[in-house]
XYZ file of C-alpha atoms in Angstrom:
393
model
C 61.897 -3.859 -21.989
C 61.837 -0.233 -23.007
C 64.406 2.259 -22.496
C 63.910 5.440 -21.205
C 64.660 7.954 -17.942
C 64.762 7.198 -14.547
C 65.608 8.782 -12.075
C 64.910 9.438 -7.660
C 63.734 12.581 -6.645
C 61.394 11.857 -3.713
C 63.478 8.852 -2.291
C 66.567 6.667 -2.113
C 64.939 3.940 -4.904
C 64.646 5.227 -8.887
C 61.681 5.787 -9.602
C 60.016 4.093 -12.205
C 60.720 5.341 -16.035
C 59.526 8.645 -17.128
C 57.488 7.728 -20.502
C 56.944 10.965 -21.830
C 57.406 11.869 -25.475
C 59.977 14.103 -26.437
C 58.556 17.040 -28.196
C 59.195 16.514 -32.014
C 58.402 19.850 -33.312
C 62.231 21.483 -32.062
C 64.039 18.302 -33.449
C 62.364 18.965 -36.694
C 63.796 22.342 -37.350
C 67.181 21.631 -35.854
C 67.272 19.062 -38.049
C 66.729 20.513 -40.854
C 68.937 23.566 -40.310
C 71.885 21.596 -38.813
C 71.713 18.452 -41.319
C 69.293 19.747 -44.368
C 66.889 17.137 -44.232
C 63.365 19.167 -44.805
C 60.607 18.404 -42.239
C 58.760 16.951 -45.453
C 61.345 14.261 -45.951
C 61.358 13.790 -41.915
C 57.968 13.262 -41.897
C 57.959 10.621 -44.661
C 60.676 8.593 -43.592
C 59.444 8.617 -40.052
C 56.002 7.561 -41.417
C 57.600 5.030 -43.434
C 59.477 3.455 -40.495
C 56.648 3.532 -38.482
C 54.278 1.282 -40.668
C 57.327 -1.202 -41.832
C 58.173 -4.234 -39.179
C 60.993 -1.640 -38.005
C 57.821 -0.256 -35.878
C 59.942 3.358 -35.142
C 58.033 6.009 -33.469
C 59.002 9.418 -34.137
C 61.081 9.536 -30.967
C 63.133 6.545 -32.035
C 64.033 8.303 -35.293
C 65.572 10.727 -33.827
C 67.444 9.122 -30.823
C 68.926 6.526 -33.290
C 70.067 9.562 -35.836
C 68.166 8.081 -38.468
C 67.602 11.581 -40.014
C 71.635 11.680 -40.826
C 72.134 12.016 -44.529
C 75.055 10.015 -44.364
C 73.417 7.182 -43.824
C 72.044 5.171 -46.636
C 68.077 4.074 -47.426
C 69.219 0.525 -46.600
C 70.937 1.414 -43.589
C 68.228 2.962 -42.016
C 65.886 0.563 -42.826
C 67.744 -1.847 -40.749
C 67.424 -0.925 -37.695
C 64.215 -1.301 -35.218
C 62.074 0.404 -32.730
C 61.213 -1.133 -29.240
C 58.326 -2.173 -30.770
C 60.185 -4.123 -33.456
C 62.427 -5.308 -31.285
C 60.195 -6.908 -29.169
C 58.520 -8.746 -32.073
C 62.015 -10.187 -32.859
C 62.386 -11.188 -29.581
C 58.820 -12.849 -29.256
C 59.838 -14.734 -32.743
C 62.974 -16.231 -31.089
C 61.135 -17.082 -27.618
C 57.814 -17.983 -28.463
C 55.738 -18.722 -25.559
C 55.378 -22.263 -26.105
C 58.525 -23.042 -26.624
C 59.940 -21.013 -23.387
C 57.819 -21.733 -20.552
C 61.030 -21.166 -18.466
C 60.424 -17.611 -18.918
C 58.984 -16.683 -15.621
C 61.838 -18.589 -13.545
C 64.200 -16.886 -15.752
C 62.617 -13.721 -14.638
C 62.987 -13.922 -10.789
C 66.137 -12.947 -10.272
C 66.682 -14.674 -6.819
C 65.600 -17.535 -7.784
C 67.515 -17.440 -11.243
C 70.782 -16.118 -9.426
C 70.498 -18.979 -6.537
C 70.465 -21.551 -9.550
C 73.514 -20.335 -11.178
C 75.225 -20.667 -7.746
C 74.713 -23.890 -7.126
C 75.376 -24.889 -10.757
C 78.874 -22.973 -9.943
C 78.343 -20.304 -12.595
C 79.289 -17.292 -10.632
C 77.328 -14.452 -9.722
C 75.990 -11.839 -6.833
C 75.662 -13.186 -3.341
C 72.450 -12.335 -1.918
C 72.049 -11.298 1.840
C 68.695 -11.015 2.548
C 64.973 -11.297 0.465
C 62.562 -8.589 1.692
C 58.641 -9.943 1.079
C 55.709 -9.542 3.224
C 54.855 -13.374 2.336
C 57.562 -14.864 0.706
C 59.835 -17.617 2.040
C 63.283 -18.343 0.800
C 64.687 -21.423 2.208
C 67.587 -20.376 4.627
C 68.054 -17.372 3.160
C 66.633 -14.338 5.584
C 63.447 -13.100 4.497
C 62.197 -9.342 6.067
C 58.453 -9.027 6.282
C 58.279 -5.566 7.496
C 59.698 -1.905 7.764
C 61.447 -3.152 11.475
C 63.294 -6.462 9.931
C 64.514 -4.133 7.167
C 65.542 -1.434 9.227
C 67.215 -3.559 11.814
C 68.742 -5.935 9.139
C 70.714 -2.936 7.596
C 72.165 -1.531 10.596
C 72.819 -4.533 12.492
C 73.319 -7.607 9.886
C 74.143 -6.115 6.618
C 77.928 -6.502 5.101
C 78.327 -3.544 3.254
C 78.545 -1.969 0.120
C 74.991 -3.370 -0.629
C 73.404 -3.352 -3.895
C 69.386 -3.616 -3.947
C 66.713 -4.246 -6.218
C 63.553 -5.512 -6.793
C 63.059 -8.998 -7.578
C 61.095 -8.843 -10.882
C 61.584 -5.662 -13.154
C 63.974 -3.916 -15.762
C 65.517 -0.783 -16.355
C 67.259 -0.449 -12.641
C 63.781 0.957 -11.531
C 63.909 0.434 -7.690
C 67.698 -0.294 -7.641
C 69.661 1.104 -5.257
C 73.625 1.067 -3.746
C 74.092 1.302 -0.429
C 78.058 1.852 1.136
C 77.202 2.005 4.421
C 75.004 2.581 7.454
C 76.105 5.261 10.166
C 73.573 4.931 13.016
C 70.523 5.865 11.609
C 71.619 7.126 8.378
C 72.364 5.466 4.806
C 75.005 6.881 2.615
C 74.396 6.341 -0.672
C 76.349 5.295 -4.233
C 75.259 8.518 -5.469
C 76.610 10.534 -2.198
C 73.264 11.261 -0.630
C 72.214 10.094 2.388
C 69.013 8.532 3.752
C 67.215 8.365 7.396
C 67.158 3.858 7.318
C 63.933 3.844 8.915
C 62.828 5.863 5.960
C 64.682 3.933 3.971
C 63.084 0.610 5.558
C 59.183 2.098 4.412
C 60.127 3.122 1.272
C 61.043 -0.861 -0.055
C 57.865 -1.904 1.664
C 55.541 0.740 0.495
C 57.112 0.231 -3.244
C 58.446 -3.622 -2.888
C 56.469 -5.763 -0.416
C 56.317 -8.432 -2.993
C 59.942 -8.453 -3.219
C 63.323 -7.097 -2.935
C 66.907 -8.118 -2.941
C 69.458 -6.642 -0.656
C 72.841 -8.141 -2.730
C 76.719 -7.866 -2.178
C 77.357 -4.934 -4.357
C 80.331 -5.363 -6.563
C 83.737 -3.559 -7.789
C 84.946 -3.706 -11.096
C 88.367 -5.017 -12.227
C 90.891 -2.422 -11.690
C 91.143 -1.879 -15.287
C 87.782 -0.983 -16.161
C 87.406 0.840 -12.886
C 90.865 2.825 -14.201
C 88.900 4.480 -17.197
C 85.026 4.256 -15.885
C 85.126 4.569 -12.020
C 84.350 2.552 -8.983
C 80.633 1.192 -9.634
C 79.442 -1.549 -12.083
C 78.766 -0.489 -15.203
C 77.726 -3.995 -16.697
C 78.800 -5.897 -20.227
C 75.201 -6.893 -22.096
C 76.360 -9.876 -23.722
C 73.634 -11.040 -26.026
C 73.436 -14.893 -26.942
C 71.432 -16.927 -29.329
C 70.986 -20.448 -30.244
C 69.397 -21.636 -33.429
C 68.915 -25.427 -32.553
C 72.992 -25.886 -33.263
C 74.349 -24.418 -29.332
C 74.234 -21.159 -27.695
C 76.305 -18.627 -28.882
C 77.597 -15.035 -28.852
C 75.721 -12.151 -31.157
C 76.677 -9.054 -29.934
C 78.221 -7.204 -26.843
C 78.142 -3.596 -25.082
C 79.682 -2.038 -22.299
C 77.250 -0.006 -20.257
C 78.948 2.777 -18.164
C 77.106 4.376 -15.499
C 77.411 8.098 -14.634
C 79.728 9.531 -11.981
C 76.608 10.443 -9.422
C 74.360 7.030 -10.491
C 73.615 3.977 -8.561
C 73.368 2.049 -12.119
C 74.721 1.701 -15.253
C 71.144 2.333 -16.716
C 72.312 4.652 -20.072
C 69.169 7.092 -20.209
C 70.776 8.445 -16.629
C 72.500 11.503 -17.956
C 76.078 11.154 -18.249
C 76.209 7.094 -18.826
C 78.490 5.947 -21.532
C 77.852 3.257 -24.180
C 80.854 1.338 -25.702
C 80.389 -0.878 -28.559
C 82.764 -3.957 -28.219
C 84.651 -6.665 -30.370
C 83.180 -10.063 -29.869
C 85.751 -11.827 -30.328
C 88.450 -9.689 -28.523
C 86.815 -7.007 -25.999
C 88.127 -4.331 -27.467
C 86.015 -0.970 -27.253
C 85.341 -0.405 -30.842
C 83.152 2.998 -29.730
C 81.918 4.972 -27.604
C 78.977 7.075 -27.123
C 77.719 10.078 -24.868
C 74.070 10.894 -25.331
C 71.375 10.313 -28.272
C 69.929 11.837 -30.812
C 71.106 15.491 -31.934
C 72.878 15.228 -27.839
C 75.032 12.505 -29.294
C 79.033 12.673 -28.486
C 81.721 9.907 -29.877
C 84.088 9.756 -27.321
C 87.506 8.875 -27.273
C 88.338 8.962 -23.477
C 86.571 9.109 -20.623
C 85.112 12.717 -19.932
C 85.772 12.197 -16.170
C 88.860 9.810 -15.718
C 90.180 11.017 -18.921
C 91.644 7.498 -19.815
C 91.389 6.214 -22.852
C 88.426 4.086 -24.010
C 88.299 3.482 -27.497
C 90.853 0.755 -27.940
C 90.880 -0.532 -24.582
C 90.856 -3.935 -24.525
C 88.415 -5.466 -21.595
C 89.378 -8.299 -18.920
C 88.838 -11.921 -18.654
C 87.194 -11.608 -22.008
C 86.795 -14.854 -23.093
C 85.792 -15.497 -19.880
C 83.149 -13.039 -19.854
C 81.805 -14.370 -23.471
C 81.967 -18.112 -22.235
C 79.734 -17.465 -19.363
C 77.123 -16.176 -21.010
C 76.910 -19.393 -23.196
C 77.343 -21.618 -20.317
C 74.492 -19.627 -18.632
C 72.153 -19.748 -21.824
C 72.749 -23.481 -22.009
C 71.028 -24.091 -18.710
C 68.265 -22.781 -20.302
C 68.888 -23.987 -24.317
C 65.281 -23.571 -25.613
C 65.514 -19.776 -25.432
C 66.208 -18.579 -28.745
C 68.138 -15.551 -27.076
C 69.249 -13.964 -23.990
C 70.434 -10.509 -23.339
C 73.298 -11.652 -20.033
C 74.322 -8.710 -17.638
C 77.383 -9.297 -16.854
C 79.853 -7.744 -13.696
C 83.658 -7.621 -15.042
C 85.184 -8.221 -11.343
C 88.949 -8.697 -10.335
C 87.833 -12.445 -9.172
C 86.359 -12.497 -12.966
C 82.526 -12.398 -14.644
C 79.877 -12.616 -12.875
C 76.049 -13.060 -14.152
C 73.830 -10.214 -12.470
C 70.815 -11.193 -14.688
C 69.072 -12.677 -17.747
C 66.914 -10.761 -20.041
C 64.638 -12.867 -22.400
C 63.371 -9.579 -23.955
C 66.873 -7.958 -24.302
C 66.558 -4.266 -25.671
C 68.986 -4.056 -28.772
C 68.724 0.104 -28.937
C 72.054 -0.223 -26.788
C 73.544 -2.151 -29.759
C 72.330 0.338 -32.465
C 73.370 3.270 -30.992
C 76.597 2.232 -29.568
C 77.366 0.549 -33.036
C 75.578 3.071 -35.025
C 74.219 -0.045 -36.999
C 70.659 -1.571 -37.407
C 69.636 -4.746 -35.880
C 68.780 -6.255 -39.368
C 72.363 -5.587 -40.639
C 73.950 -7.879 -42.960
C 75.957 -9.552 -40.050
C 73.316 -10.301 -37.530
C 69.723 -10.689 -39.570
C 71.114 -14.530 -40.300
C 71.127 -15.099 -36.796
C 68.058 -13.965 -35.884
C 66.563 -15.617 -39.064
C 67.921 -18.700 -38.092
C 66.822 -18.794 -34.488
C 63.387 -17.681 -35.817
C 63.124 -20.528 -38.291
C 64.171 -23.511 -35.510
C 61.858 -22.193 -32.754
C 58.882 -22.125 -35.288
C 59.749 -25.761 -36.211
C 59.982 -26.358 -32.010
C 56.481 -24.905 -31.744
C 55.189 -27.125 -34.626
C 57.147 -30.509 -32.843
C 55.361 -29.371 -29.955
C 51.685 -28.822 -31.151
C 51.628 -32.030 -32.931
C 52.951 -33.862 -29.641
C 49.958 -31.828 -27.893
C 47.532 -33.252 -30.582
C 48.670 -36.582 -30.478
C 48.482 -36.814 -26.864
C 44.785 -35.585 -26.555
């Protein structure tokens, strides 16, 4: 997974993420007047971040304030770029040890599971695929059954999104259909036959149409009415799953998503162990704002304590343990009034939502054990299982 911009100009779905690079040369000088870091000194420790496993690109370095002065030679050599992220990742779900990955990845499938295991999670309404089939569930094969489905079948708010991706590209929230027009999360409106082409021009392969959410009151109190998701992320080193790290992904007041490169999205850093919003961030880079309370509720947010925590942390083990040979999982999790509720698994989680809602590395003191130890037991999994492949030949 790789973070970056999205956004929906030309339709009701987000598009796809914008990929390109930020323009260096202006974050160089402000830099160095705002902060006194020379470009020289930029230049080498981006260089030297770039070749280490920390794999930052220039962009990274900046986004993740890795220029601030304040910040010590060890502390910034903890933390990771995409790049090195992913190589973390691949380390604790090695191929051959997680062939589960691509079920994992589907989210109907993956969400239908849960619900008949009884972990809880969205309802979905209808699967949209041109040749698909999905047991009882209702499957629309063309621009007609999708049309027709949302003005004459669907219980609304909706929530929709592709089957396979990241990033809420092709996500969408629907609150209702008014003849032949959709009104939006964002307060737009679309034409539904319009609407109908779109997910089969983009989506034929498939899309979810999902019972959208609400939030506990609480959280909806200080962030709004929409889902902004808690990533919890989970490991397991051979000894159970359990709880690494946790953030609280708010979405802005005119998005469909909690996705945080929409401008305006909030990112709270939380305590594991008692939901508490430790901090909470506005922006990246030299655009970065600690917040105390919300800019549009005003409510208080740093010290706000989260609800059904323990649920919320407990279901994200139970989930994992379904699935106990992945090394980690990055849970998305909906904080509802009925409780948590699993929207999807990530096997690839992104940790630049940890680093820059904790301002802390991923190789920190506290969390490079884990990951070392996860590392260490699937390596020994993959060696069990090459020798059982050998033997067996």
């Amino acid at each position: 997974m790789t973070d970056t911009g999205i956004s929906a100009p030309n339709g009701a779905l987000l598009n796809a993420p914008d990929m390109v690079k930020q323009a260096l040369a202006p974050m160089i000088v402000q830099v160095a007047k705002t902060f006194g870091v020379s470009p020289l000194r930029q230049m080498r420790e981006i260089f030297s971040m770039r070749r280490r496993v920390q794999k930052l690109s220039g962009s990274e370095y900046y986004a993740l304030r890795l220029f601030d002065p304040a910040k010590s030679t060890a502390d910034k050599r903890a933390f990771l770029g995409q790049a090195g992220g992913n190589a973390i990742n691949t380390a604790m779900n090695p191929p051959m040890a997680v062939p589960s990955c691509a079920f994992v990845g589907n989210k109907l499938l993956y969400t239908q599971l849960l619900a008949q295991l009884g972990i809880a999670t969205a309802q979905t309404q209808a699967l949209v695929s041109a040749f698909r089939d999905a047991g009882q569930l209702p499957v629309l094969r063309d621009a007609a059954a999708v049309s027709d489905f949302l003005r004459n079948a669907a219980v609304y708010p909706l929530f929709g999104k592709p089957q396979h991706g990241s990033l809420s590209e092709g996500s969408v929230r629907i609150e209702a259909c008014d003849g032949n027009t959709l009104r939006l999360g964002n307060g737009t409106t679309q034409d539904v036959d319009a609407f109908g082409a779109e997910v089969m021009d983009r989506y034929a392969g498939g899309f979810l149409f999902q019972t959208a959410l609400s939030p506990d009151a609480q959280m909806a109190d200080i962030a709004g009415p929409a889902i902004g998701c808690v990533r919890v992320v989970t490991v397991n080193d051979g000894s159970g799953p359990k709880p690494a790290y946790a953030v609280w992904k708010m979405p802005a007041p005119a998005a469909m998503s909690d996705n945080f490169w929409q401008e305006g999205s909030l990112l709270a850093h939380l305590d594991l162990s008692t939901g508490k919003v430790l901090t909470c961030l506005r922006g990246t880079g030299l655009k970065a704002e600690a917040l105390d309370t919300h800019p549009v509720s005003n409510v208080p947010v740093v010290g706000a304590m989260l609800p059904h925590w323990a649920e919320t942390v407990q279901i994200a083990v139970d989930a994992h343990a379904v699935f106990p040979e992945f090394g980690i999982c990055g849970f998305d999790i909906a904080v509802t009034g009925e409780g948590p509720k699993i929207l999807e698994c990530n096997d690839n989680p992104s940790h630049s939502l940890y680093q820059m809602a904790a301002d802390r590395g991923l190789m920190n003191d506290d969390l490079a054990p884990l990951w070392d130890a996860v590392s260490v037991s699937q390596k020994k999994q993959v060696a069990r299982l090459k020798a059982e492949a050998k033997k067996a030949r």
